[in-house]
Each structure stands twice: as C-alpha cells, then as structure tokens.
Amino acid sequence: MPQSKSQDWLMYSLLIMMMIMLTMIKMLTFNSKTKMKKLHNMKFKKFMKW
C-alpha cells in the first residue's frame, strides 16, 4: 500500500509541475501579446487625439 501511494504522489506532483509550467508559458506569451496590443492602442489613441 505505501509503495503505490508514494508512486501516486510522484505522478500527481509531476502532473502539477507540468501544469504549472504550461500555465507559466501561457501567461508569458499572453502577457507579451497584451503588451504589444497595449502599445498599439496607445499609439492609436495618440494618433486619434492628434
């Protein structure tokens, strides 16, 4: 019993690690995209005001 439990814990920890990595990568890419959009919007707004 203890052996299988430890194995399960290992699997769960690995899965969690993978998920965290994926979410971090997604956040990084999403952040860069939004930053670009924000910059573009700022330029556009300035242009509109002008």
Coordinates of C-alpha atoms in Angstrom, one line a residue:
M1 CA 0.0 0.0 0.0
P2 CA 2.6 2.7 1.0
Q3 CA 4.6 2.0 -2.2
S4 CA 1.6 2.6 -4.5
K5 CA 0.7 5.7 -2.6
S6 CA 4.2 7.2 -3.0
Q7 CA 4.0 6.4 -6.7
D8 CA 0.7 8.2 -7.0
W9 CA 2.1 11.2 -5.2
L10 CA 5.0 11.2 -7.6
M11 CA 2.6 11.1 -10.6
Y12 CA 0.5 13.9 -9.1
S13 CA 3.5 16.0 -8.4
L14 CA 4.8 15.6 -12.0
L15 CA 1.3 16.4 -13.3
I16 CA 1.2 19.6 -11.2
M17 CA 4.6 20.6 -12.3
M18 CA 3.6 20.2 -15.9
M19 CA 0.5 22.2 -15.4
I20 CA 2.4 25.0 -13.7
M21 CA 5.0 25.1 -16.5
L22 CA 2.2 25.2 -19.1
T23 CA 0.4 28.0 -17.3
M24 CA 3.6 30.0 -16.9
I25 CA 4.4 29.6 -20.6
K26 CA 0.8 30.6 -21.5
M27 CA 1.0 33.6 -19.1
L28 CA 4.3 34.8 -20.5
T29 CA 3.1 34.5 -24.1
F30 CA -0.2 36.1 -23.3
N31 CA 1.5 39.0 -21.4
S32 CA 3.8 39.7 -24.3
K33 CA 0.8 39.7 -26.7
T34 CA -1.2 42.1 -24.4
K35 CA 1.7 44.4 -24.0
M36 CA 2.0 44.6 -27.8
K37 CA -1.7 45.3 -28.1
K38 CA -1.5 48.0 -25.3
L39 CA 1.4 49.7 -27.1
H40 CA -0.5 49.6 -30.3
N41 CA -3.6 51.0 -28.6
M42 CA -1.6 53.8 -27.0
K43 CA -0.2 54.8 -30.4
F44 CA -3.6 54.7 -31.9
K45 CA -5.2 56.8 -29.2
K46 CA -2.4 59.4 -29.5
F47 CA -3.0 59.5 -33.3
M48 CA -6.7 59.9 -32.8
K49 CA -6.2 62.8 -30.4
W50 CA -3.8 64.4 -32.7

